[in-house]
CSV table of C-alpha atoms in Angstrom, one decimal:
chain,number,residue,atom,x,y,z
I,1,MET,CA,219.1,124.3,90.6
I,2,ILE,CA,217.0,124.3,87.3
I,3,TYR,CA,214.3,121.4,87.2
I,4,ILE,CA,213.1,120.2,83.8
I,5,VAL,CA,210.0,118.2,83.9
I,6,LEU,CA,208.7,116.8,81.7
I,7,GLY,CA,206.4,113.1,80.0
I,8,THR,CA,205.6,112.7,76.4
I,9,LYS,CA,207.5,111.9,72.8
I,10,ALA,CA,206.5,115.5,72.0
I,11,GLN,CA,207.9,117.4,74.9
I,12,LEU,CA,211.5,116.0,74.9
I,13,ILE,CA,212.0,116.3,71.2
I,14,LYS,CA,211.7,120.4,72.5
I,15,MET,CA,213.1,120.0,75.1
I,16,ALA,CA,216.1,118.3,74.0
I,17,PRO,CA,218.0,121.0,72.4
I,18,VAL,CA,217.0,122.9,76.1
I,19,MET,CA,218.7,119.8,77.9
I,20,GLN,CA,221.9,120.8,74.7
I,21,VAL,CA,222.7,124.3,75.5
I,22,LEU,CA,222.6,123.2,79.3
I,23,ARG,CA,224.8,120.9,79.1
I,24,THR,CA,227.1,122.3,76.5
I,25,ALA,CA,227.2,125.9,79.0
I,26,GLY,CA,228.2,123.6,82.3
I,27,LEU,CA,224.9,124.5,83.7
I,28,PRO,CA,223.5,121.4,86.0
I,29,TYR,CA,220.4,120.4,85.5
I,30,ARG,CA,217.4,117.8,87.0
I,31,PHE,CA,215.3,115.8,84.1
I,32,ILE,CA,211.9,114.4,86.1
I,33,SER,CA,209.9,112.6,83.9
I,34,THR,CA,206.0,112.0,85.2
I,35,GLY,CA,206.3,108.1,83.1
I,36,GLN,CA,203.5,109.5,80.7
I,37,HIS,CA,205.8,108.3,77.0
I,38,ARG,CA,207.8,106.1,79.3
I,39,GLU,CA,209.1,103.8,77.2
I,40,THR,CA,209.1,105.2,74.0
I,41,MET,CA,211.8,107.8,75.6
I,42,ASP,CA,214.4,105.6,75.1
I,43,ASP,CA,214.8,106.4,71.7
I,44,LEU,CA,214.9,110.2,71.3
I,45,LEU,CA,217.6,110.0,74.4
I,46,ALA,CA,219.1,108.3,71.5
I,47,ASN,CA,219.0,110.8,68.8
I,48,PHE,CA,220.0,113.8,71.0
I,49,GLY,CA,222.4,112.0,72.7
I,50,LEU,CA,221.3,112.7,76.5
I,51,PRO,CA,220.8,110.9,79.4
I,52,GLY,CA,218.5,108.4,80.7
I,53,PRO,CA,216.3,111.3,83.9
I,54,ASP,CA,217.4,112.0,87.2
I,55,TYR,CA,214.1,111.2,88.7
I,56,ARG,CA,210.9,109.1,86.8
I,57,LEU,CA,207.9,109.3,89.0
I,58,TYR,CA,206.4,107.3,87.3
I,59,ALA,CA,208.1,103.5,86.1
I,60,GLY,CA,204.5,101.6,84.7
I,61,ARG,CA,203.8,101.4,81.2
I,62,ASP,CA,203.0,103.8,78.6
I,63,ILE,CA,199.4,106.0,79.7
I,64,THR,CA,197.2,105.7,76.8
I,65,SER,CA,193.3,106.0,78.3
I,66,VAL,CA,191.7,108.0,81.0
I,67,LEU,CA,191.4,105.9,83.4
I,68,ALA,CA,194.9,105.0,83.0
I,69,MET,CA,195.7,108.5,82.9
I,70,ALA,CA,193.8,109.4,86.1
I,71,VAL,CA,195.5,107.3,88.6
I,72,TRP,CA,199.0,108.2,87.3
I,73,ALA,CA,197.5,111.9,87.8
I,74,LEU,CA,196.8,111.8,91.2
I,75,ARG,CA,199.9,109.0,92.0
I,76,ILE,CA,202.1,111.2,91.0
I,77,LEU,CA,201.0,114.5,93.2
I,78,TRP,CA,200.4,112.1,96.4
I,79,ARG,CA,204.6,111.1,94.9
I,80,THR,CA,205.3,114.3,95.2
I,81,LEU,CA,203.0,116.0,98.6
I,82,ARG,CA,205.3,112.9,100.0
I,83,GLN,CA,208.9,113.0,98.4
I,84,ARG,CA,208.8,116.6,97.4
I,85,ARG,CA,212.4,117.6,99.1
I,86,GLU,CA,213.9,113.9,97.7
I,87,ILE,CA,212.7,115.5,94.1
I,88,PHE,CA,212.9,119.3,94.6
I,89,GLY,CA,215.7,119.9,97.4
I,90,GLY,CA,214.4,121.3,100.3
I,91,ASP,CA,215.7,125.5,100.1
I,92,GLY,CA,212.5,126.4,97.6
I,93,ARG,CA,215.6,127.4,95.0
I,94,GLY,CA,215.3,127.1,91.6
I,95,ILE,CA,213.1,127.1,88.7
I,96,VAL,CA,210.8,123.8,87.2
I,97,LEU,CA,210.4,124.2,83.1
I,98,VAL,CA,207.2,123.5,81.8
I,99,HIS,CA,206.6,121.9,78.2
I,100,GLY,CA,203.1,122.2,76.4
I,101,ASP,CA,200.0,121.7,76.9
I,102,THR,CA,199.7,117.8,78.4
I,103,PHE,CA,198.4,116.7,81.4
I,104,SER,CA,202.6,116.3,82.1
I,105,THR,CA,202.7,120.2,82.1
I,106,LEU,CA,200.1,121.0,84.5
I,107,LEU,CA,201.5,118.3,86.8
I,108,GLY,CA,205.2,120.1,86.7
I,109,ALA,CA,203.9,123.4,86.8
I,110,LEU,CA,201.5,122.1,90.2
I,111,MET,CA,204.5,119.9,91.6
I,112,GLY,CA,207.2,123.3,91.0
I,113,ARG,CA,204.5,125.2,92.7
I,114,VAL,CA,204.0,122.7,96.1
I,115,ALA,CA,207.7,122.6,96.2
I,116,GLY,CA,208.3,126.4,96.2
I,117,LEU,CA,209.8,126.7,93.3
I,118,SER,CA,209.7,129.8,89.6
I,119,VAL,CA,207.5,127.8,87.6
I,120,GLY,CA,208.6,128.9,83.7
I,121,HIS,CA,205.7,127.8,81.3
I,122,VAL,CA,207.7,126.6,77.2
I,123,GLU,CA,205.9,127.1,74.3
I,124,SER,CA,203.4,129.4,76.3
I,125,GLY,CA,201.1,131.9,75.3
I,126,LEU,CA,199.6,129.5,72.6
I,127,ARG,CA,195.6,129.6,72.5
I,128,SER,CA,192.8,128.4,69.2
I,129,PHE,CA,190.0,130.0,71.9
I,130,ASN,CA,187.9,127.2,71.8
I,131,LEU,CA,188.1,125.0,75.3
I,132,PHE,CA,187.1,121.8,73.0
I,133,HIS,CA,189.1,121.8,70.2
I,134,PRO,CA,191.3,120.8,71.2
I,135,PHE,CA,190.8,119.3,74.4
I,136,PRO,CA,191.6,119.3,77.0
I,137,GLU,CA,195.1,120.9,75.6
I,138,GLU,CA,193.2,124.5,76.0
I,139,ALA,CA,192.4,124.1,78.8
I,140,ILE,CA,195.8,122.6,80.1
I,141,ARG,CA,197.2,125.9,79.0
I,142,LEU,CA,194.6,128.3,80.3
I,143,ALA,CA,195.2,127.0,83.8
I,144,THR,CA,199.3,126.6,83.3
I,145,PHE,CA,199.9,130.3,82.5
I,146,ARG,CA,198.3,131.2,85.7
I,147,LEU,CA,200.4,128.9,87.4
I,148,SER,CA,203.9,129.7,85.8
I,149,HIS,CA,206.6,133.1,86.7
I,150,ILE,CA,207.7,133.3,83.2
I,151,LEU,CA,206.2,132.7,80.1
I,152,PHE,CA,208.3,131.3,77.2
I,153,CYS,CA,206.4,132.8,74.2
I,154,ALA,CA,207.2,131.9,70.7
I,155,GLY,CA,206.9,135.5,69.4
I,156,PRO,CA,204.5,138.5,69.4
I,157,TRP,CA,201.0,136.5,68.7
I,158,ALA,CA,202.1,134.4,71.8
I,159,VAL,CA,203.2,137.4,74.0
I,160,ALA,CA,199.9,138.7,73.0
I,161,ASN,CA,197.9,136.0,74.2
I,162,VAL,CA,198.7,136.4,77.9
I,163,SER,CA,199.3,140.1,78.4
I,164,GLY,CA,196.3,140.0,81.0
I,165,VAL,CA,198.7,137.4,83.1
I,166,ARG,CA,200.9,138.1,86.0
I,167,ALA,CA,203.9,136.8,84.9
I,168,GLU,CA,207.2,137.6,83.0
I,169,LYS,CA,206.8,137.1,79.1
I,170,VAL,CA,209.8,136.0,77.5
I,171,ASP,CA,209.6,136.6,73.1
I,172,THR,CA,211.9,133.5,72.1
I,173,GLY,CA,210.6,134.3,68.3
I,174,SER,CA,210.7,131.0,68.2
I,175,ASN,CA,209.6,127.7,69.5
I,176,THR,CA,212.5,124.8,70.5
I,177,LEU,CA,211.4,122.7,67.7
I,178,ALA,CA,213.5,124.6,65.0
I,179,ASP,CA,216.1,123.8,67.0
I,180,ALA,CA,215.4,120.2,67.0
I,181,LEU,CA,214.6,119.5,63.7
I,182,ARG,CA,217.9,121.5,62.6
I,183,HIS,CA,219.4,118.3,64.3
I,184,ALA,CA,217.2,115.6,62.5
I,185,VAL,CA,217.5,116.7,58.9
I,186,VAL,CA,221.1,116.5,59.0
I,187,ALA,CA,220.9,113.6,61.3
I,188,THR,CA,223.3,110.5,60.4
I,189,GLY,CA,222.9,106.9,60.6
I,190,VAL,CA,218.6,107.1,59.6
I,191,ASP,CA,219.7,105.3,56.0
I,192,ASP,CA,217.5,102.5,56.8
I,193,VAL,CA,214.0,104.0,56.3
I,194,ASP,CA,212.2,102.2,53.7
I,195,ILE,CA,210.7,104.7,51.3
I,196,PRO,CA,208.6,104.3,48.6
I,197,SER,CA,210.2,105.1,45.1
I,198,GLU,CA,206.8,106.2,44.2
I,199,PRO,CA,205.1,109.2,45.4
I,200,PHE,CA,203.9,109.0,48.6
I,201,ALA,CA,202.1,111.1,51.3
I,202,VAL,CA,202.8,110.9,55.5
I,203,VAL,CA,199.3,109.9,57.8
I,204,THR,CA,199.7,110.6,61.4
I,205,LEU,CA,196.8,110.9,63.5
I,206,HIS,CA,196.9,110.8,67.5
I,207,ARG,CA,195.2,113.6,69.1
I,208,PHE,CA,192.1,112.3,71.7
I,209,GLU,CA,189.9,114.6,69.9
I,210,ASN,CA,189.7,112.1,66.9
I,211,LEU,CA,190.0,108.9,69.2
I,212,TYR,CA,188.0,109.3,72.0
I,213,SER,CA,185.1,107.8,70.4
I,214,ARG,CA,184.0,105.4,67.3
I,215,THR,CA,182.7,108.2,65.6
I,216,ALA,CA,185.0,110.9,65.7
I,217,LEU,CA,187.7,107.6,64.5
I,218,GLU,CA,185.7,106.8,61.9
I,219,ARG,CA,185.5,110.0,60.6
I,220,VAL,CA,189.2,110.8,60.0
I,221,VAL,CA,189.1,107.0,58.9
I,222,ALA,CA,187.2,107.7,56.5
I,223,ILE,CA,188.5,111.0,54.7
I,224,VAL,CA,192.1,108.5,54.7
I,225,GLU,CA,189.9,106.1,52.5
I,226,ARG,CA,189.1,109.5,50.5
I,227,ILE,CA,193.0,110.4,50.0
I,228,ALA,CA,193.7,107.0,49.6
I,229,ARG,CA,192.0,106.9,46.6
I,230,SER,CA,195.0,108.9,44.5
I,231,HIS,CA,197.5,108.6,47.0
I,232,ARG,CA,200.0,106.1,49.0
I,233,LEU,CA,199.4,106.7,51.8
I,234,LEU,CA,201.8,105.7,54.7
I,235,PHE,CA,199.8,106.1,58.3
I,236,ILE,CA,202.5,105.8,60.8
I,237,LEU,CA,200.5,104.2,64.3
I,238,HIS,CA,201.4,105.8,67.9
I,239,PRO,CA,200.6,103.1,70.1
I,240,PRO,CA,196.7,104.8,71.4
I,241,THR,CA,195.6,105.0,67.9
I,242,ALA,CA,196.9,101.9,67.1
I,243,LYS,CA,195.2,100.7,70.3
I,244,LYS,CA,191.5,102.7,69.7
I,245,LEU,CA,191.4,101.2,65.8
I,246,ARG,CA,192.4,97.3,67.4
I,247,GLU,CA,189.1,98.3,70.0
I,248,PHE,CA,186.4,100.1,66.8
I,249,GLY,CA,187.5,96.9,64.6
I,250,LEU,CA,188.8,99.5,61.9
I,251,ASP,CA,192.3,98.4,62.0
I,252,ALA,CA,191.2,95.9,58.9
I,253,ARG,CA,189.0,98.4,57.5
I,254,LEU,CA,192.9,101.3,56.6
I,255,ALA,CA,195.2,97.3,56.0
I,256,ALA,CA,193.0,96.5,54.3
I,257,LEU,CA,193.0,99.9,51.3
I,258,PRO,CA,195.4,99.2,48.4
I,259,GLY,CA,197.0,102.4,49.2
I,260,VAL,CA,197.6,102.5,52.7
I,261,GLU,CA,200.7,100.9,54.2
I,262,LEU,CA,200.4,100.8,58.2
I,263,ARG,CA,203.7,101.3,59.8
I,264,PRO,CA,204.7,101.8,63.6
I,265,ARG,CA,206.1,104.7,64.6
I,266,TYR,CA,209.5,105.7,64.1
I,267,ASP,CA,211.9,108.0,66.4
I,268,TYR,CA,212.3,111.1,65.7
I,269,PHE,CA,214.7,111.2,62.8
I,270,ARG,CA,213.8,108.8,60.7
I,271,PHE,CA,209.6,110.3,61.0
I,272,ILE,CA,212.0,113.8,59.6
I,273,LYS,CA,213.4,111.9,57.2
I,274,LEU,CA,210.6,110.0,56.4
I,275,VAL,CA,208.4,113.5,56.6
I,276,SER,CA,210.7,114.9,53.8
I,277,ALA,CA,210.7,111.8,51.1
I,278,ALA,CA,206.9,112.9,50.6
I,279,ASP,CA,204.8,114.5,48.9
I,280,PHE,CA,202.3,116.1,51.6
I,281,VAL,CA,201.1,115.5,55.3
I,282,VAL,CA,198.1,114.8,57.0
I,283,SER,CA,197.8,114.9,60.3
I,284,ASP,CA,196.0,116.3,64.0
I,285,GLY,CA,199.6,117.6,65.9
I,286,GLY,CA,200.4,120.6,66.0
I,287,SER,CA,203.7,120.2,65.9
I,288,ASN,CA,204.2,118.2,62.3
I,289,GLN,CA,202.1,121.2,61.4
I,290,GLU,CA,205.0,123.4,62.8
I,291,GLU,CA,207.4,121.2,61.4
I,292,CYS,CA,205.8,121.1,58.5
I,293,PHE,CA,206.2,124.9,58.2
I,294,TYR,CA,209.8,125.1,58.9
I,295,LEU,CA,210.4,122.5,56.3
I,296,GLY,CA,207.9,123.8,53.6
I,297,LYS,CA,206.3,120.6,53.2
I,298,PRO,CA,202.8,121.4,52.7
I,299,ILE,CA,200.2,119.2,55.5
I,300,LEU,CA,196.5,118.8,55.7
I,301,LEU,CA,195.1,119.3,60.0
I,302,LEU,CA,192.4,116.7,60.7
I,303,ARG,CA,191.9,119.2,63.1
I,304,LYS,CA,188.6,122.4,63.6
I,305,ALA,CA,190.5,124.3,65.3
I,306,THR,CA,194.6,125.0,66.0
I,307,GLU,CA,196.4,126.9,68.1
I,308,ARG,CA,199.5,127.6,66.1
I,309,GLN,CA,199.4,130.0,63.7
I,310,GLU,CA,202.8,128.8,61.4
I,311,GLY,CA,202.0,127.6,58.1
I,312,LEU,CA,198.2,128.7,57.9
I,313,GLY,CA,197.8,129.8,54.1
I,314,GLU,CA,200.7,128.8,53.0
I,315,ASN,CA,201.4,125.6,53.6
I,316,CYS,CA,199.0,124.7,55.8
I,317,VAL,CA,195.4,123.7,55.6
I,318,LEU,CA,193.2,123.4,58.4
I,319,SER,CA,190.4,121.8,57.2
I,320,GLY,CA,187.8,121.4,59.8
I,321,TYR,CA,187.0,117.8,58.4
I,322,GLU,CA,185.0,119.5,56.1
I,323,LEU,CA,185.4,117.1,52.0
I,324,GLU,CA,185.3,119.5,50.0
I,325,VAL,CA,189.3,121.3,52.2
I,326,VAL,CA,190.3,117.7,51.6
I,327,ASP,CA,189.5,117.7,48.0
I,328,ARG,CA,190.7,120.2,47.3
I,329,PHE,CA,193.8,120.1,49.0
I,330,VAL,CA,194.8,117.2,47.5
I,331,ALA,CA,193.6,117.8,43.8
I,332,GLY,CA,196.4,120.8,44.3
I,333,TRP,CA,199.1,120.1,47.3
I,334,ALA,CA,201.5,121.2,45.6
I,335,GLU,CA,200.8,125.0,45.3
I,336,HIS,CA,201.0,124.5,49.3
I,337,GLN,CA,204.7,123.5,49.0
I,338,ARG,CA,207.4,126.6,50.1
I,339,PRO,CA,210.9,126.4,50.6
I,340,PRO,CA,212.0,125.6,54.2
I,341,ARG,CA,212.7,128.2,56.4
I,342,PHE,CA,214.1,127.9,59.8
I,343,PRO,CA,214.7,131.2,62.4
I,344,LEU,CA,218.5,133.1,62.8
I,345,ARG,CA,218.7,133.0,66.6
I,346,SER,CA,217.7,130.1,68.5
I,347,ALA,CA,214.8,129.4,71.3
I,348,SER,CA,216.7,126.9,73.1
I,349,GLU,CA,219.7,130.2,74.1
I,350,LEU,CA,217.8,132.0,74.7
I,351,ILE,CA,215.9,130.0,77.4
I,352,VAL,CA,218.6,129.1,78.6
I,353,ASP,CA,220.2,132.6,79.2
I,354,ARG,CA,217.1,133.6,81.0
I,355,CYS,CA,217.7,130.4,83.9
I,356,ARG,CA,221.0,131.2,84.5
I,357,GLU,CA,220.1,133.1,87.8
I,358,PHE,CA,218.7,129.8,89.1
I,359,GLU,CA,221.5,127.6,88.5
């Protein structure tokens, strides 16, 4: 049996194409949700035409604080130890697929090991080579590499990064996100997105490194204020970001800016429609970096380091939070525009082909 363990919205976006390929091929699988982003999963499942999880390890509210994360993780590990036969069966056969670099990734890998199953890590081999940027994602990746039996790597650079890890490496050539994006760009029923008639840019921030302290969040808010002097900005609010802005009293500061419009988070297909219409994107997200690479959309990354190579030196500029870099990008964003580019082969199909022996 193939088990897919995930818990965040980004993970579902990238694993939905794998589940679609499994369903088309008639291969049974079991979708296990850790519940990290339970409240935001339903719209995505509807986007991709997928059924809900077969098993929910947590049914509370979305995890948006460090304390809640710690309690949630301990609860899931304890439940897995007690109910592993119910969750995974008792024959020790099959593979647990985990994705990326979240706490759900590490939990899923640990669960697979506890159950005596093989573990496959999708989007493996990505490295920033800086333990604290991003944190804790880089540490989670390093731990997950070593817990996994099969590493599904999106290209030669990622394969080389895990050359010293004792696990099978599979080069998928690209990321499953490209498969998800293919669905999004041709999606119907998303014409209700309010797209401004005048030029605009999209801002979206959610990483722990930009939210954990008032100083960190004030730094990115000041950059947003700086960009808003010359561009209309649509600031798409992730729930943790909205919570931290309120907590530090910065939401009113943003709302008062004439060039900034705060909007709630969209479902994936509508978000991609908005991004496709924007001049450029300002983000701290690795997924957004990759999406913009495939779309050829200019993107300014509000990070010190990135684990991805896609777009660097082309459509993507890594700011390092340096104001001179920000100003240069904003003044010359059009120079970073590129034609859309999509891989010829489907990473999701390659992953499923490798997992057929576990059905």
